[in-house]
Amino acid sequence: MKIVQEAMQTLRVLVNHGIALTGLTETQLVQLAVAAVVAIGLVYLLMDVIRTLLIPSIKVELTDAEANDIIDAAKYSPGQPVDKDVVPCYDPSTMQLLGHLPAMSASEVRARIARAKEASKVWRRSSFAQRRKLLRILLKFIIENIDTICRVSARDSGKPLLDAIVGEVVVTCEKIHWLCKEGERHLRPERRSSGKMAFYKAARVEYVPVGVVGAIVPWNYPFHNVLNPLTAALFAGNALVIKVSEHASWSTGYYGRMISAALEAAGAPADLVQIVTGYGEAGNALVTGGVDKVIFVGSTQVGKLVMRAAAETLTPVVLELGGKDAFIVAEDADLKQVVQIALKAAYLNCGQNCAGGERFFVHDKVYDKFLDTIAPLIRNLRQGNPLGPQPVDCGAMCMPGLAEKVHGLVEDAVARGARLLAGGRLRSAAEAGGQFYPPTLLADVGPGMKIWEEEVFGPVMSVIRWRTDDEVVSLANDCAFGLGSSVFAGSQARARSIAARLEAGMSAVNDFGTTYMCQSLPFGGVKHSGFDRFAGIEGLRGLCIPKSVCEDRWPLLMKSSIPPPWEFPVKSNAVVFGRSLVAMFYGPGLLYQARGLAALLHCLVFPGAHGKGKGNEGDEGAEAGGSKPKAA
């Protein structure tokens, strides 16, 4: 209250001074101030409109399957023989064949890396203004083509359109916005302290582009998984070679044309981004073919293979692997809030999320109420073709065989004592019309079940009972993975305390997944969830080589020179000089430092007082005038 009063008093003084200086009345002065604010606002608005209009617009031609929700196409069966030189593409919600893409050979991938390397030599010299221009062209295109982007993503991965907006578009736009607003600040040379003895030096870190970034990305978010590494790598001054999953390659036709058009409009090299399609041979060639850094997003098993292959060439690797995130609900949490968030955590993108909620720990006091509330909601979730005539809550399983794998985990859990409260029924693709597995709810899940240990990556909510904070922390940490986590409690301090004890790379307090909406934060995990980070400031700088630079702070006044006692041949007082110098600069307190200074001055004024036997025997020959060492 006192601060407000002081502020009002200051404002009154300013108004009085304004009246005295201008001769205007208080009303006239206020009107003048309002008019000035409005004028400044209009000028700012006009400048913003002009800046927006100056962003080039790009257009991309569409195929029938990209432009329309309903298409006429033959059915595809994942079990049929496939030519090893092509990648079949199909809609997992309808099993309609979308076409074929080349399965690139190792030599083709290496050729693309070579082209990207040449392009990177040009792009690394680009200005931040040009890099922002490229990102703004992409952002403008995204905003103008949201429906098509989401349709293409839904057709390739089976996700509902809302999930495409949330998981593909929103996070990509947030990433671009953050890079344009803050990216340059975090990549500019950063001043560092030069230390005590080198006080006359100016030290800094320069962030130099690594060159060519190689990325291997999964199928669950085909748009964002391409744009996420692309925007960061290019803004950091690199080229990008990205290998997309064979289970979601079709969409890169549209997204690739978008990228090419944006590069051309921004004046960037045409070969700056290379998209690779294919199988294991193509992925191995990307890792070993000469890229300067590898980002791998996928399973822990494949991540180990990537790391092993990268070791041969000492190529640095970022591994963002599996997750089995804990979702903790305390007895005083707001259940009305928690239930809807829990549904999103478990069933967003049909549970096919590396940082999705898989293990739901609910306090004993609200355990039954939580289940009674959420079970009917899960049973009523609508599942089907995202591009069909009716809205759906859950889409298809993108990868063939995943529904069967998820069902096996559910059956094992039920056989070992878990209660099946919703879903849990497997239908063949022919019966269901696509690769579907229903939203499933398991209660009383516990250790000893396969689902306790293995990543599900499907639409299954496993609920576990707990009673004390220590118990839930112990249960949550009893996991090989450690990617994200969420804690809900009436007391935010208690939720924060529990989150702090979880072995995870990310924690959201009284929410789910918000760490990824904050694009300044790093994304990644611990344990079998991988290491290093691909987002945030740390991830952006990780796409650069941190180069240390040190130079004279005042080159006209002070320059580095070797102290006379240390000049070759070293003098008899060299070691004493060094010992005194250390004491003067680093002595623990003024007494030590003063003694060091005194010893240093004595060493310089009376150099002859420090003769042989001080560790400077090599000086003897010089003092004797000889140029040859004494014979042994």
PDB file of C-alpha atoms in Angstrom, residues 221-350:
ATOM      1  CA  TYR A 221       4.206 -36.440 -34.874  1.00  0.00           C
ATOM      2  CA  PRO A 222       5.275 -36.320 -38.535  1.00  0.00           C
ATOM      3  CA  PHE A 223       5.016 -32.525 -38.887  1.00  0.00           C
ATOM      4  CA  HIS A 224       6.516 -31.391 -35.599  1.00  0.00           C
ATOM      5  CA  ASN A 225       9.196 -34.087 -35.630  1.00  0.00           C
ATOM      6  CA  VAL A 226      10.516 -32.575 -38.868  1.00  0.00           C
ATOM      7  CA  LEU A 227      10.023 -28.884 -38.032  1.00  0.00           C
ATOM      8  CA  ASN A 228      11.382 -29.147 -34.487  1.00  0.00           C
ATOM      9  CA  PRO A 229      14.982 -30.063 -35.390  1.00  0.00           C
ATOM     10  CA  LEU A 230      14.784 -28.076 -38.632  1.00  0.00           C
ATOM     11  CA  THR A 231      13.950 -24.719 -37.055  1.00  0.00           C
ATOM     12  CA  ALA A 232      16.595 -25.020 -34.336  1.00  0.00           C
ATOM     13  CA  ALA A 233      19.340 -26.404 -36.592  1.00  0.00           C
ATOM     14  CA  LEU A 234      18.840 -23.766 -39.277  1.00  0.00           C
ATOM     15  CA  PHE A 235      18.546 -20.908 -36.807  1.00  0.00           C
ATOM     16  CA  ALA A 236      21.862 -22.018 -35.289  1.00  0.00           C
ATOM     17  CA  GLY A 237      23.434 -21.776 -38.761  1.00  0.00           C
ATOM     18  CA  ASN A 238      23.525 -25.459 -39.689  1.00  0.00           C
ATOM     19  CA  ALA A 239      22.263 -27.657 -42.490  1.00  0.00           C
ATOM     20  CA  LEU A 240      19.950 -30.571 -41.679  1.00  0.00           C
ATOM     21  CA  VAL A 241      19.679 -34.120 -42.980  1.00  0.00           C
ATOM     22  CA  ILE A 242      16.622 -35.776 -41.458  1.00  0.00           C
ATOM     23  CA  LYS A 243      15.632 -39.412 -41.717  1.00  0.00           C
ATOM     24  CA  VAL A 244      11.903 -39.875 -41.161  1.00  0.00           C
ATOM     25  CA  SER A 245      10.254 -43.072 -40.006  1.00  0.00           C
ATOM     26  CA  GLU A 246       9.201 -45.617 -42.599  1.00  0.00           C
ATOM     27  CA  HIS A 247       5.834 -45.643 -40.795  1.00  0.00           C
ATOM     28  CA  ALA A 248       5.131 -41.939 -41.501  1.00  0.00           C
ATOM     29  CA  SER A 249       6.997 -40.931 -44.653  1.00  0.00           C
ATOM     30  CA  TRP A 250       4.120 -39.958 -46.948  1.00  0.00           C
ATOM     31  CA  SER A 251       3.555 -36.572 -45.309  1.00  0.00           C
ATOM     32  CA  THR A 252       7.113 -35.458 -46.119  1.00  0.00           C
ATOM     33  CA  GLY A 253       5.982 -34.986 -49.712  1.00  0.00           C
ATOM     34  CA  TYR A 254       3.843 -32.038 -48.658  1.00  0.00           C
ATOM     35  CA  TYR A 255       6.076 -30.854 -45.827  1.00  0.00           C
ATOM     36  CA  GLY A 256       9.137 -31.153 -48.053  1.00  0.00           C
ATOM     37  CA  ARG A 257       7.601 -28.946 -50.737  1.00  0.00           C
ATOM     38  CA  MET A 258       6.765 -26.422 -48.036  1.00  0.00           C
ATOM     39  CA  ILE A 259      10.378 -26.431 -46.801  1.00  0.00           C
ATOM     40  CA  SER A 260      11.808 -26.055 -50.314  1.00  0.00           C
ATOM     41  CA  ALA A 261       9.527 -23.108 -51.073  1.00  0.00           C
ATOM     42  CA  ALA A 262      10.457 -21.422 -47.788  1.00  0.00           C
ATOM     43  CA  LEU A 263      14.187 -21.859 -48.423  1.00  0.00           C
ATOM     44  CA  GLU A 264      13.834 -20.297 -51.860  1.00  0.00           C
ATOM     45  CA  ALA A 265      11.778 -17.368 -50.555  1.00  0.00           C
ATOM     46  CA  ALA A 266      14.341 -16.677 -47.825  1.00  0.00           C
ATOM     47  CA  GLY A 267      17.296 -16.828 -50.213  1.00  0.00           C
ATOM     48  CA  ALA A 268      18.737 -19.889 -48.472  1.00  0.00           C
ATOM     49  CA  PRO A 269      20.649 -22.681 -50.256  1.00  0.00           C
ATOM     50  CA  ALA A 270      18.307 -25.204 -51.855  1.00  0.00           C
ATOM     51  CA  ASP A 271      20.269 -28.165 -50.439  1.00  0.00           C
ATOM     52  CA  LEU A 272      20.182 -26.882 -46.872  1.00  0.00           C
ATOM     53  CA  VAL A 273      17.559 -29.440 -45.790  1.00  0.00           C
ATOM     54  CA  GLN A 274      17.654 -33.036 -47.001  1.00  0.00           C
ATOM     55  CA  ILE A 275      14.878 -35.519 -46.211  1.00  0.00           C
ATOM     56  CA  VAL A 276      15.846 -39.184 -46.146  1.00  0.00           C
ATOM     57  CA  THR A 277      13.362 -42.050 -46.429  1.00  0.00           C
ATOM     58  CA  GLY A 278      14.071 -45.709 -45.957  1.00  0.00           C
ATOM     59  CA  TYR A 279      14.925 -48.392 -43.437  1.00  0.00           C
ATOM     60  CA  GLY A 280      17.845 -49.343 -41.220  1.00  0.00           C
ATOM     61  CA  GLU A 281      20.451 -48.981 -43.982  1.00  0.00           C
ATOM     62  CA  ALA A 282      19.476 -45.348 -44.513  1.00  0.00           C
ATOM     63  CA  GLY A 283      19.497 -44.638 -40.773  1.00  0.00           C
ATOM     64  CA  ASN A 284      22.925 -46.201 -40.280  1.00  0.00           C
ATOM     65  CA  ALA A 285      24.307 -44.261 -43.243  1.00  0.00           C
ATOM     66  CA  LEU A 286      23.029 -41.009 -41.758  1.00  0.00           C
ATOM     67  CA  VAL A 287      24.795 -41.701 -38.462  1.00  0.00           C
ATOM     68  CA  THR A 288      28.071 -42.826 -40.036  1.00  0.00           C
ATOM     69  CA  GLY A 289      28.044 -40.816 -43.269  1.00  0.00           C
ATOM     70  CA  GLY A 290      29.717 -37.617 -42.137  1.00  0.00           C
ATOM     71  CA  VAL A 291      27.177 -35.513 -40.225  1.00  0.00           C
ATOM     72  CA  ASP A 292      28.619 -33.429 -37.421  1.00  0.00           C
ATOM     73  CA  LYS A 293      26.009 -34.221 -34.766  1.00  0.00           C
ATOM     74  CA  VAL A 294      23.183 -36.731 -34.493  1.00  0.00           C
ATOM     75  CA  ILE A 295      19.818 -36.240 -32.816  1.00  0.00           C
ATOM     76  CA  PHE A 296      17.921 -39.472 -32.348  1.00  0.00           C
ATOM     77  CA  VAL A 297      14.334 -39.616 -31.110  1.00  0.00           C
ATOM     78  CA  GLY A 298      12.937 -43.113 -30.718  1.00  0.00           C
ATOM     79  CA  SER A 299      13.120 -46.308 -28.742  1.00  0.00           C
ATOM     80  CA  THR A 300      15.821 -47.157 -26.228  1.00  0.00           C
ATOM     81  CA  GLN A 301      16.794 -50.287 -28.156  1.00  0.00           C
ATOM     82  CA  VAL A 302      17.437 -48.422 -31.409  1.00  0.00           C
ATOM     83  CA  GLY A 303      19.059 -45.556 -29.501  1.00  0.00           C
ATOM     84  CA  LYS A 304      21.755 -47.944 -28.275  1.00  0.00           C
ATOM     85  CA  LEU A 305      22.438 -49.010 -31.865  1.00  0.00           C
ATOM     86  CA  VAL A 306      22.712 -45.369 -32.936  1.00  0.00           C
ATOM     87  CA  MET A 307      25.153 -44.623 -30.139  1.00  0.00           C
ATOM     88  CA  ARG A 308      27.259 -47.668 -31.018  1.00  0.00           C
ATOM     89  CA  ALA A 309      27.407 -46.668 -34.694  1.00  0.00           C
ATOM     90  CA  ALA A 310      28.258 -43.050 -33.856  1.00  0.00           C
ATOM     91  CA  ALA A 311      31.135 -44.172 -31.641  1.00  0.00           C
ATOM     92  CA  GLU A 312      33.076 -45.350 -34.719  1.00  0.00           C
ATOM     93  CA  THR A 313      33.388 -41.769 -35.971  1.00  0.00           C
ATOM     94  CA  LEU A 314      33.168 -40.046 -32.556  1.00  0.00           C
ATOM     95  CA  THR A 315      30.043 -38.252 -33.730  1.00  0.00           C
ATOM     96  CA  PRO A 316      28.262 -36.606 -30.773  1.00  0.00           C
ATOM     97  CA  VAL A 317      24.753 -37.902 -30.161  1.00  0.00           C
ATOM     98  CA  VAL A 318      21.613 -36.563 -28.483  1.00  0.00           C
ATOM     99  CA  LEU A 319      19.337 -39.415 -27.418  1.00  0.00           C
ATOM    100  CA  GLU A 320      15.681 -38.730 -26.624  1.00  0.00           C
ATOM    101  CA  LEU A 321      14.364 -42.203 -25.946  1.00  0.00           C
ATOM    102  CA  GLY A 322      11.405 -43.903 -24.322  1.00  0.00           C
ATOM    103  CA  GLY A 323       9.307 -42.682 -21.456  1.00  0.00           C
ATOM    104  CA  LYS A 324       6.954 -44.080 -18.866  1.00  0.00           C
ATOM    105  CA  ASP A 325       5.918 -40.912 -17.125  1.00  0.00           C
ATOM    106  CA  ALA A 326       4.512 -40.809 -13.632  1.00  0.00           C
ATOM    107  CA  PHE A 327       1.265 -38.886 -13.070  1.00  0.00           C
ATOM    108  CA  ILE A 328       0.801 -38.430  -9.309  1.00  0.00           C
ATOM    109  CA  VAL A 329      -2.493 -37.382  -7.694  1.00  0.00           C
ATOM    110  CA  ALA A 330      -2.569 -36.464  -3.991  1.00  0.00           C
ATOM    111  CA  GLU A 331      -5.665 -36.769  -1.819  1.00  0.00           C
ATOM    112  CA  ASP A 332      -6.238 -32.994  -1.741  1.00  0.00           C
ATOM    113  CA  ALA A 333      -5.859 -32.454  -5.496  1.00  0.00           C
ATOM    114  CA  ASP A 334      -8.689 -30.875  -7.468  1.00  0.00           C
ATOM    115  CA  LEU A 335     -10.184 -34.025  -9.048  1.00  0.00           C
ATOM    116  CA  LYS A 336     -12.369 -32.046 -11.425  1.00  0.00           C
ATOM    117  CA  GLN A 337      -9.213 -30.517 -12.892  1.00  0.00           C
ATOM    118  CA  VAL A 338      -7.150 -33.698 -12.676  1.00  0.00           C
ATOM    119  CA  VAL A 339      -9.573 -36.056 -14.448  1.00  0.00           C
ATOM    120  CA  GLN A 340      -9.688 -34.136 -17.717  1.00  0.00           C
ATOM    121  CA  ILE A 341      -5.929 -33.554 -17.680  1.00  0.00           C
ATOM    122  CA  ALA A 342      -5.385 -37.257 -16.953  1.00  0.00           C
ATOM    123  CA  LEU A 343      -7.470 -38.179 -19.989  1.00  0.00           C
ATOM    124  CA  LYS A 344      -5.300 -35.968 -22.177  1.00  0.00           C
ATOM    125  CA  ALA A 345      -2.130 -37.347 -20.617  1.00  0.00           C
ATOM    126  CA  ALA A 346      -3.150 -40.928 -21.324  1.00  0.00           C
ATOM    127  CA  TYR A 347      -5.029 -40.713 -24.619  1.00  0.00           C
ATOM    128  CA  LEU A 348      -3.602 -37.746 -26.538  1.00  0.00           C
ATOM    129  CA  ASN A 349      -2.487 -39.170 -29.886  1.00  0.00           C
ATOM    130  CA  CYS A 350      -3.859 -42.529 -28.700  1.00  0.00           C
TER     131      CYS A 350
END
